[in-house]
Short mmCIF file of C-alpha atoms and ligand atoms in Angstrom, two decimals:
data_model
loop_
_atom_site.label_atom_id
_atom_site.label_comp_id
_atom_site.label_asym_id
_atom_site.label_seq_id
_atom_site.Cartn_x
_atom_site.Cartn_y
_atom_site.Cartn_z
CA UNK A 1 152.23 44.71 107.92
CA UNK A 2 149.07 47.25 107.83
CA UNK A 3 145.45 47.39 108.91
CA UNK A 4 143.67 44.84 107.16
CA UNK A 5 140.10 45.08 108.87
CA UNK A 6 139.18 46.12 105.41
CA UNK A 7 138.91 42.46 104.76
CA UNK A 8 135.71 42.20 106.36
CA UNK A 9 133.87 44.86 104.67
CA UNK A 10 132.03 44.77 101.13
CA UNK A 11 133.88 45.60 98.66
CA UNK A 12 132.40 47.82 95.16
CA UNK A 13 133.26 46.43 93.19
CA UNK A 14 135.64 43.79 93.46
CA UNK A 15 137.11 41.50 91.19
CA UNK A 16 137.00 37.81 91.08
CA UNK A 17 139.90 36.19 90.27
CA UNK A 18 140.18 32.50 89.06
CA UNK A 19 143.53 31.94 90.59
CA UNK A 20 144.20 32.80 93.94
CA UNK A 21 146.56 31.60 94.29
CA UNK A 22 148.80 33.02 91.52
CA UNK A 23 147.20 36.43 92.62
CA UNK A 24 148.90 35.85 96.45
CA UNK A 25 152.44 35.48 94.57
CA UNK A 26 151.49 39.21 93.89
CA UNK A 27 151.18 40.06 96.31
CA UNK A 28 153.90 38.77 98.43
CA UNK A 29 155.89 40.09 95.28
CA UNK A 30 154.58 43.37 95.44
CA UNK A 31 154.83 43.18 99.59
CA UNK A 32 158.78 43.52 99.10
CA UNK A 33 158.99 46.27 96.33
CA UNK A 34 160.68 49.71 98.03
CA UNK A 35 157.49 52.16 97.34
CA UNK A 36 157.16 54.70 94.02
CA UNK A 37 156.64 57.56 96.24
CA UNK A 38 158.66 58.36 99.45
CA UNK A 39 156.45 59.63 102.98
CA UNK A 40 158.48 62.84 102.55
CA UNK A 41 156.68 63.39 99.27
CA UNK A 42 153.32 62.91 100.64
CA UNK A 43 154.16 64.80 104.04
CA UNK A 44 154.92 67.71 101.41
CA UNK A 45 152.27 66.94 99.01
CA UNK A 46 149.39 67.15 102.56
CA UNK A 47 150.53 71.39 104.00
CA UNK A 48 150.32 72.13 99.76
CA UNK A 49 146.96 71.14 100.04
CA UNK A 50 146.31 72.67 103.46
CA UNK A 51 147.67 75.88 101.37
CA UNK A 52 144.81 75.83 98.67
CA UNK A 53 142.66 74.80 101.69
CA UNK A 54 143.24 78.18 103.07
CA UNK A 55 143.12 79.99 99.24
CA UNK A 56 146.22 80.57 99.48
CA UNK A 57 147.17 77.83 96.17
CA UNK A 58 144.95 76.17 93.41
CA UNK A 59 145.19 72.41 92.13
CA UNK A 60 145.42 71.77 88.87
CA UNK A 61 144.66 67.67 89.07
CA UNK A 62 144.63 65.64 85.45
CA UNK A 63 145.04 63.25 83.09
CA UNK A 64 143.66 60.35 81.60
CA UNK A 65 140.47 58.74 82.32
CA UNK A 66 142.48 54.98 81.95
CA UNK A 67 145.41 55.08 81.09
CA UNK A 68 147.14 51.83 79.45
CA UNK A 69 150.27 50.51 80.23
CA UNK A 70 151.17 51.41 76.05
CA UNK A 71 150.63 54.99 77.36
CA UNK A 72 153.94 54.59 79.14
CA UNK A 73 156.50 55.88 77.16
CA UNK A 74 158.65 58.77 76.24
CA UNK A 75 156.53 60.48 73.67
CA UNK A 76 153.08 60.39 75.26
CA UNK A 77 155.24 61.64 79.13
CA UNK A 78 155.92 64.40 78.54
CA UNK A 79 153.13 65.41 76.28
CA UNK A 80 151.15 64.83 79.89
CA UNK A 81 153.61 67.09 81.36
CA UNK A 82 154.35 69.41 79.44
CA UNK A 83 150.49 69.74 78.76
CA UNK A 84 150.14 69.31 82.47
CA UNK A 85 152.64 72.57 82.81
CA UNK A 86 151.85 74.92 80.06
CA UNK A 87 148.36 75.16 82.01
CA UNK A 88 149.72 76.01 85.57
CA UNK A 89 151.87 78.91 83.69
CA UNK A 90 148.53 80.37 82.62
CA UNK A 91 146.64 80.55 85.24
CA UNK A 92 149.30 81.46 88.36
CA UNK A 93 149.44 84.39 86.26
CA UNK A 94 146.03 84.83 86.24
CA UNK A 95 145.83 83.67 89.33
CA UNK A 96 148.69 84.68 91.15
CA UNK A 97 148.71 81.43 92.79
CA UNK A 98 151.07 78.51 93.11
CA UNK A 99 149.51 75.87 91.15
CA UNK A 100 150.52 72.37 92.80
CA UNK A 101 150.01 69.73 90.61
CA UNK A 102 149.40 66.80 90.70
CA UNK A 103 149.02 63.44 87.07
CA UNK A 104 146.37 61.22 87.20
CA UNK A 105 149.05 59.18 86.73
CA UNK A 106 151.40 56.58 87.53
CA UNK A 107 148.96 54.61 87.53
CA UNK A 108 145.35 55.28 87.50
CA UNK A 109 145.05 51.71 85.98
CA UNK A 110 141.65 50.70 86.90
CA UNK A 111 138.64 51.19 86.04
CA UNK A 112 134.97 50.80 87.90
CA UNK A 113 132.23 49.65 85.26
CA UNK A 114 128.50 50.43 85.52
CA UNK A 115 127.78 46.64 83.67
CA UNK A 116 129.88 43.83 84.87
CA UNK A 117 130.06 42.21 81.70
CA UNK A 118 129.58 44.06 77.87
CA UNK A 119 128.18 42.77 74.03
CA UNK A 120 131.30 42.49 71.64
CA UNK A 121 131.53 42.15 68.06
CA UNK A 122 133.81 39.24 66.51
CA UNK A 123 135.42 40.06 63.28
CA UNK A 124 132.67 37.51 62.19
CA UNK A 125 130.24 39.16 62.61
CA UNK A 126 129.34 37.97 65.37
CA UNK A 127 128.29 38.92 69.11
CA UNK A 128 129.62 37.24 72.33
CA UNK A 129 128.86 38.65 75.93
CA UNK A 130 132.71 39.68 77.62
CA UNK A 131 134.05 40.63 81.04
CA UNK A 132 133.78 44.31 80.76
CA UNK A 133 137.46 45.88 80.49
CA UNK A 134 138.52 46.77 84.05
CA UNK A 135 141.39 48.72 83.29
CA UNK A 136 145.44 47.47 82.46
CA UNK A 137 146.78 46.12 85.94
CA UNK A 138 142.08 43.60 85.73
CA UNK A 139 142.15 42.21 82.34
CA UNK A 140 143.08 43.40 78.95
CA UNK A 141 141.35 45.21 76.34
CA UNK A 142 140.99 42.35 73.67
CA UNK A 143 137.79 39.92 73.83
CA UNK A 144 140.04 36.88 74.61
CA UNK A 145 142.37 38.73 77.50
CA UNK A 146 139.28 39.56 79.50
CA UNK A 147 139.72 37.25 82.75
CA UNK A 148 141.53 39.24 85.77
CA UNK A 149 145.52 38.67 85.61
CA UNK A 150 146.95 38.94 89.14
CA UNK A 151 150.69 39.24 87.60
CA UNK A 152 148.90 42.06 85.78
CA UNK A 153 149.06 44.27 89.46
CA UNK A 154 153.07 43.57 89.61
CA UNK A 155 152.80 44.97 85.53
CA UNK A 156 151.01 47.44 85.99
CA UNK A 157 153.43 48.24 89.39
CA UNK A 158 156.80 48.68 86.87
CA UNK A 159 154.94 50.54 84.57
CA UNK A 160 153.96 53.16 87.50
CA UNK A 161 157.44 52.89 88.41
CA UNK A 162 159.07 54.01 84.21
CA UNK A 163 156.21 55.94 83.81
CA UNK A 164 157.09 57.88 87.62
CA UNK A 165 160.51 58.03 86.45
CA UNK A 166 161.21 59.24 83.34
CA UNK A 167 159.04 62.49 84.82
CA UNK A 168 161.42 63.21 87.17
CA UNK A 169 164.26 62.39 84.94
CA UNK A 170 162.29 65.28 82.28
CA UNK A 171 162.19 67.41 85.55
CA UNK A 172 165.19 67.76 86.82
CA UNK A 173 166.58 68.18 82.85
CA UNK A 174 163.98 71.03 82.88
CA UNK A 175 161.23 70.64 80.00
CA UNK A 176 162.62 73.26 76.75
CA UNK A 177 159.61 74.29 75.32
CA UNK A 178 157.89 75.71 78.93
CA UNK A 179 160.94 79.13 78.48
CA UNK A 180 159.51 79.77 75.11
CA UNK A 181 156.42 80.62 75.39
CA UNK A 182 156.60 83.05 72.93
CA UNK A 183 156.35 80.21 70.56
CA UNK A 184 153.17 79.72 71.08
CA UNK A 185 150.83 79.98 68.19
CA UNK A 186 147.07 79.51 68.48
CA UNK A 187 146.33 79.36 64.48
CA UNK A 188 143.87 76.77 66.30
CA UNK A 189 141.36 79.87 67.65
CA UNK A 190 139.12 80.15 65.04
CA UNK A 191 137.43 83.52 66.88
CA UNK A 192 139.06 85.93 66.03
CA UNK A 193 138.96 88.48 69.24
CA UNK A 194 139.79 85.46 71.55
CA UNK A 195 142.89 84.67 69.65
CA UNK A 196 144.27 88.42 70.04
CA UNK A 197 143.28 87.40 73.40
CA UNK A 198 145.09 84.75 74.31
CA UNK A 199 147.90 85.81 72.90
CA UNK A 200 147.75 88.92 74.62
CA UNK A 201 148.10 87.48 77.75
CA UNK A 202 151.14 85.52 76.67
CA UNK A 203 152.69 87.93 75.20
CA UNK A 204 151.56 89.61 79.71
CA UNK A 205 153.06 85.62 80.08
CA UNK A 206 156.35 86.35 78.31
CA UNK A 207 157.14 88.99 79.60
CA UNK A 208 157.47 89.32 83.34
CA UNK A 209 159.48 86.01 82.82
CA UNK A 210 162.08 88.47 80.98
CA UNK A 211 162.13 91.17 83.78
CA UNK A 212 162.33 88.09 85.92
CA UNK A 213 165.74 86.28 84.23
CA UNK A 214 166.87 90.53 83.22
CA UNK A 215 166.67 91.13 87.73
CA UNK A 216 168.70 88.49 87.84
CA UNK A 217 165.71 86.06 89.05
CA UNK A 218 165.50 84.01 86.57
CA UNK A 219 162.53 81.59 87.01
CA UNK A 220 163.58 78.77 84.44
CA UNK A 221 167.35 78.68 85.99
CA UNK A 222 169.59 76.44 87.50
CA UNK A 223 167.30 74.90 90.42
CA UNK A 224 165.05 77.66 89.69
CA UNK A 225 161.15 77.06 89.88
CA UNK A 226 159.91 76.34 86.17
CA UNK A 227 162.69 73.21 86.28
CA UNK A 228 161.78 71.18 90.01
CA UNK A 229 158.46 71.76 90.16
CA UNK A 230 156.70 69.45 92.00
CA UNK A 231 154.44 67.21 89.37
CA UNK A 232 152.60 64.62 92.23
CA UNK A 233 150.62 61.84 91.33
CA UNK A 234 147.47 60.02 91.64
CA UNK A 235 145.12 57.72 90.89
CA UNK A 236 141.30 55.94 92.15
CA UNK A 237 142.87 53.94 94.86
CA UNK A 238 140.28 50.93 93.82
CA UNK A 239 142.07 48.27 93.93
CA UNK A 240 142.79 47.36 97.22
CA UNK A 241 144.54 44.33 97.09
CA UNK A 242 147.22 46.88 94.52
CA UNK A 243 147.05 49.39 97.16
CA UNK A 244 146.81 47.28 100.92
CA UNK A 245 149.83 45.38 99.37
CA UNK A 246 152.50 49.06 98.92
CA UNK A 247 151.01 49.97 102.33
CA UNK A 248 153.63 50.44 104.38
CA UNK A 249 154.41 51.29 108.74
CA UNK A 250 157.21 53.63 109.46
CA UNK A 251 157.23 55.93 112.55
CA UNK A 252 155.58 59.45 111.27
CA UNK A 253 151.69 56.84 110.76
CA UNK A 254 151.16 53.91 107.76
CA UNK A 255 151.57 55.29 104.55
CA UNK A 256 150.32 54.55 101.08
CA UNK A 257 153.87 54.65 99.21
CA UNK A 258 151.28 53.42 95.26
CA UNK A 259 151.65 57.72 95.12
CA UNK A 260 150.93 60.56 97.13
CA UNK A 261 147.21 60.90 96.53
CA UNK A 262 144.50 57.93 95.79
CA UNK A 263 140.16 59.07 95.77
CA UNK A 264 137.77 57.44 96.33
CA UNK A 265 135.74 56.66 92.57
CA UNK A 266 131.61 57.46 93.27
CA UNK A 267 130.46 53.97 92.86
CA UNK A 268 132.77 52.61 95.34
CA UNK A 269 132.50 55.50 98.70
CA UNK A 270 129.59 52.98 100.34
CA UNK A 271 130.28 54.53 104.00
CA UNK A 272 130.06 50.75 105.21
CA UNK A 273 131.81 49.97 102.64
CA UNK A 274 135.59 48.50 102.12
CA UNK A 275 137.25 51.84 99.90
CA UNK A 276 136.92 53.84 102.84
CA UNK A 277 137.64 51.93 105.69
CA UNK A 278 140.45 51.49 103.46
CA UNK A 279 141.29 55.39 103.22
CA UNK A 280 140.91 55.89 107.02
CA UNK A 281 144.14 54.48 107.15
CA UNK A 282 146.40 56.13 105.32
CA UNK A 283 147.72 58.64 106.19
CA UNK A 284 148.05 60.30 102.59
CA UNK A 285 145.45 63.48 101.91
CA UNK A 286 143.19 62.04 100.01
CA UNK A 287 140.27 62.40 97.15
CA UNK A 288 135.96 61.58 97.36
CA UNK A 289 134.32 61.72 94.60
CA UNK A 290 131.05 63.41 95.07
CA UNK A 291 127.96 63.31 92.64
CA UNK A 292 124.55 63.81 92.54
CA UNK A 293 123.23 60.94 94.20
CA UNK A 294 125.44 62.25 97.60
CA UNK A 295 123.42 64.15 100.65
CA UNK A 296 124.56 66.65 103.38
CA UNK A 297 124.81 64.83 105.68
CA UNK A 298 126.30 61.56 104.56
CA UNK A 299 129.28 63.61 103.34
CA UNK A 300 129.89 65.29 106.34
CA UNK A 301 129.39 60.96 107.69
CA UNK A 302 132.03 60.91 105.01
CA UNK A 303 134.36 64.01 106.22
CA UNK A 304 133.57 62.70 109.94
CA UNK A 305 135.23 59.50 108.56
CA UNK A 306 138.31 59.83 106.78
CA UNK A 307 139.34 62.96 108.79
CA UNK A 308 138.45 62.36 112.51
CA UNK A 309 141.35 64.89 113.53
CA UNK A 310 140.79 68.49 111.35
CA UNK A 311 143.48 67.74 109.38
CA UNK A 312 144.33 70.80 106.43
CA UNK A 313 144.10 69.64 103.14
CA UNK A 314 143.51 65.96 104.75
CA UNK A 315 140.03 65.58 102.73
CA UNK A 316 139.94 66.83 98.34
CA UNK A 317 136.13 66.83 97.98
CA UNK A 318 136.63 66.58 94.28
CA UNK A 319 132.08 67.21 93.16
CA UNK A 320 131.06 65.94 89.53
CA UNK A 321 127.21 67.01 89.44
CA UNK A 322 127.08 67.45 85.10
CA UNK A 323 126.44 71.06 83.69
CA UNK A 324 122.46 71.05 84.85
CA UNK A 325 122.70 69.28 88.48
CA UNK A 326 125.64 71.95 89.91
CA UNK A 327 123.00 74.77 90.77
CA UNK A 328 120.74 72.23 92.75
CA UNK A 329 123.26 70.70 94.25
CA UNK A 330 126.53 72.40 94.79
CA UNK A 331 125.73 74.92 97.84
CA UNK A 332 124.11 72.67 100.19
CA UNK A 333 127.03 70.47 100.03
CA UNK A 334 129.52 73.71 100.65
CA UNK A 335 126.42 74.34 103.22
CA UNK A 336 126.78 71.23 104.89
CA UNK A 337 130.56 71.65 105.26
CA UNK A 338 130.40 75.11 106.49
CA UNK A 339 127.72 73.91 109.50
CA UNK A 340 130.41 71.39 110.54
CA UNK A 341 133.01 70.59 112.45
CA UNK A 342 135.48 69.90 108.63
CA UNK A 343 134.63 73.91 108.27
CA UNK A 344 137.50 75.91 106.51
CA UNK A 345 139.48 72.04 106.26
CA UNK A 346 138.75 70.00 103.08
CA UNK A 347 140.00 71.40 99.63
CA UNK A 348 136.94 72.15 97.18
CA UNK A 349 137.66 70.36 93.86
CA UNK A 350 135.53 71.05 90.50
CA UNK A 351 135.20 67.60 87.80
CA UNK A 352 133.59 68.36 85.50
CA UNK A 353 134.03 65.45 83.63
CA UNK A 354 132.39 62.62 84.85
CA UNK A 355 128.69 64.35 85.29
CA UNK A 356 129.03 65.63 81.49
CA UNK A 357 129.78 62.73 79.16
CA UNK A 358 127.05 61.95 76.49
CA UNK A 359 126.47 59.46 73.23
CA UNK A 360 127.65 61.06 70.28
CA UNK A 361 124.64 63.17 68.69
CA UNK A 362 125.42 60.83 65.61
CA UNK A 363 126.43 57.74 67.21
CA UNK A 364 125.50 55.64 70.38
CA UNK A 365 127.98 54.32 70.63
CA UNK A 366 131.10 56.76 71.38
CA UNK A 367 130.95 58.27 74.52
CA UNK A 368 131.59 62.39 74.46
CA UNK A 369 131.22 65.62 76.52
CA UNK A 370 130.41 68.40 75.77
CA UNK A 371 132.86 71.36 76.01
CA UNK A 372 130.20 74.26 76.81
CA UNK A 373 128.87 72.00 79.58
CA UNK A 374 132.95 71.26 80.62
CA UNK A 375 132.55 75.07 80.64
CA UNK A 376 129.15 75.83 82.94
CA UNK A 377 130.00 73.36 85.04
CA UNK A 378 133.32 74.84 86.06
CA UNK A 379 131.94 78.24 86.00
CA UNK A 380 128.75 77.57 87.53
CA UNK A 381 130.87 76.42 90.47
CA UNK A 382 133.56 79.14 90.63
CA UNK A 383 130.94 81.18 90.97
CA UNK A 384 128.55 79.64 93.94
CA UNK A 385 131.66 79.28 95.47
CA UNK A 386 132.31 83.23 95.57
CA UNK A 387 128.87 83.74 96.25
CA UNK A 388 128.40 81.51 99.33
CA UNK A 389 131.98 82.87 101.30
CA UNK A 390 133.56 79.46 99.86
CA UNK A 391 136.26 78.63 97.54
CA UNK A 392 136.85 76.78 95.28
CA UNK A 393 140.19 75.47 95.34
CA UNK A 394 141.04 73.55 91.75
CA UNK A 395 139.98 71.75 89.09
CA UNK A 396 139.45 67.75 88.62
CA UNK A 397 140.02 67.20 84.52
CA UNK A 398 140.44 64.61 81.70
CA UNK A 399 143.49 64.84 79.42
CA UNK A 400 145.58 64.33 77.29
CA UNK A 401 148.38 66.33 76.01
CA UNK A 402 149.44 63.49 72.44
CA UNK A 403 148.35 65.76 69.10
CA UNK A 404 145.31 65.51 67.44
CA UNK A 405 142.97 63.58 69.23
CA UNK A 406 139.14 64.34 68.81
CA UNK A 407 136.88 62.99 71.55
CA UNK A 408 134.70 66.23 72.82
CA UNK A 409 133.22 68.39 70.95
CA UNK A 410 133.50 72.01 70.65
CA UNK A 411 135.95 74.49 72.87
CA UNK A 412 138.09 77.31 70.92
CA UNK A 413 139.18 74.76 67.97
CA UNK A 414 135.14 74.41 67.36
CA UNK A 415 135.07 70.76 66.75
CA UNK A 416 132.13 69.12 65.49
CA UNK A 417 130.38 65.54 66.72
CA UNK A 418 131.96 64.51 62.75
CA UNK A 419 135.32 64.65 63.52
CA UNK A 420 135.49 62.94 66.05
CA UNK A 421 136.11 60.13 64.22
CA UNK A 422 138.92 61.78 62.78
CA UNK A 423 141.12 60.90 65.80
CA UNK A 424 138.59 58.84 68.56
CA UNK A 425 141.72 57.01 70.32
CA UNK A 426 140.44 56.37 74.24
CA UNK A 427 138.96 53.63 75.60
CA UNK A 428 137.32 54.92 78.30
CA UNK A 429 135.99 58.09 78.89
CA UNK A 430 136.68 61.32 76.14
CA UNK A 431 139.05 63.35 77.34
CA UNK A 432 140.17 67.33 76.89
CA UNK A 433 142.70 67.68 73.77
CA UNK A 434 145.74 69.96 73.83
CA UNK A 435 144.02 72.35 72.83
CA UNK A 436 141.00 72.18 74.43
CA UNK A 437 142.65 72.24 78.02
CA UNK A 438 144.88 75.07 77.47
CA UNK A 439 141.60 76.85 77.12
CA UNK A 440 140.34 75.24 80.47
CA UNK A 441 143.48 76.76 81.87
CA UNK A 442 142.71 80.63 80.17
CA UNK A 443 139.86 80.39 81.52
CA UNK A 444 140.41 79.61 84.88
CA UNK A 445 143.02 82.53 84.63
CA UNK A 446 141.00 85.10 83.38
CA UNK A 447 138.48 84.26 86.34
CA UNK A 448 140.25 84.07 89.19
CA UNK A 449 141.87 87.21 87.95
CA UNK A 450 138.56 89.30 87.61
CA UNK A 451 137.73 88.00 90.96
CA UNK A 452 141.17 89.16 92.46
CA UNK A 453 141.02 92.18 91.05
CA UNK A 454 137.19 92.66 91.18
CA UNK A 455 136.87 93.09 87.11
CA UNK A 456 134.64 91.89 84.15
CA UNK A 457 137.20 91.33 81.97
CA UNK A 458 136.82 87.34 82.18
CA UNK A 459 133.44 87.31 80.99
CA UNK A 460 133.60 87.63 76.56
CA UNK A 461 136.53 84.24 77.03
CA UNK A 462 134.60 82.86 79.68
CA UNK A 463 131.10 83.97 76.45
CA UNK A 464 133.36 83.18 74.22
CA UNK A 465 133.58 79.74 75.08
CA UNK A 466 130.55 78.64 76.88
CA UNK A 467 128.39 78.45 72.93
CA UNK A 468 128.01 74.66 72.32
C1 PEP B 1 137.42 58.42 86.96
O1 PEP B 1 137.82 59.64 87.72
O2 PEP B 1 137.42 57.85 86.68
C2 PEP B 1 135.30 58.01 87.74
C3 PEP B 1 134.66 57.32 86.83
O3 PEP B 1 134.67 58.55 88.32
P1 PEP B 1 133.68 59.22 88.96
O4 PEP B 1 134.44 57.82 90.21
O5 PEP B 1 132.91 59.99 89.72
O6 PEP B 1 132.42 58.37 88.03
CO1 CO B 2 136.05 59.18 83.02
#
């Protein structure tokens, strides 16, 4: 049995289960089940993140805000794998760096909430106050399913297992369309110059792949890089009972085998709280969300707590300030890390989503994000790091590869506020759709390429996509 010291600390966002006996049974069962990932895989991610910390690779962490059990089906899983692989191909091309792919999937079921209850409208028009939806592994979306049910933790395990199994199958069988990027079209791109620029980049990628094939280094051949890509799993380590039950002691150390990496959310990162205490004991690489309320001294204290032996890549700092705040807040955070003993050990990752959530201008009940804000926070992060002799090592995005989703405003397809009603599917935060996700990949690719070559090539693309 692994260390339980977190139990004596305050647990932010704790779930009160009315049926404690059922909870005990579920946890006992979870403790007997095999890990969803292995210590060897976790160590592989650790060493890959160490290369990100050294500036030798780029981290792409992305997926749903709240994964639902119903997303565990072949179409949605394939769509997620495909968009992640396409984005990484585009980034690799511009950055000339390997991309470390980490999905928010196979366990991203639990959500922190700002309010414990919400008022919902019933079919007869009356209003009722119910517990907030905390994610599929806690309670259900239906108004009569809001009581936390511990059996959902077991369902989470099995849905995560099925998801991971299918992802592993997809990757080991090769994902066909990834090898024919010339069949991609950019009809959705409204700005003609931008459309041509995308097409030119894709031609160049196709050309490079063809060239490699000709010289006998086909990257899409059997056992070659595009067919054996690593795709690691991650989620917010919010439900400590679940994480603890899947944590195993091995001769090499203590590993949380629920995912390759887990992160601490902005609402649960108290230094004297249960989440930080739990995260201290596991050998997995861990993420920490860094929001506007984090002070520079607190940030260094967090690194002291989570990485006392100064291992490179152990901690990924996922900054999420908002486009209007990043310029005031990020420099002091970078400075604090640079003047501490942790300098050079962390992965700096930009989450340009969570500080930029707004109400839709036409409907205050609908949450959305302006694509231009996402671009602004991301490009400012890249600029600020570059100007301080630091390095933005990665990006953390909420996105979906599913068809025709309309949750964020803007992007190369120029979605408007009115378009949101067409296919708004999220039950939590608004996600980038397929096309908007590719836009972000092109931006990262072009900015890193410009930085690498000392040119200004990415400027038009960034400018075109920054229009509100
Ligand atoms: C999230 O990543 O879904 C999330 C809730 O983020 P944060 O903790 O940064 O608000
Ligand atoms: Co979210």
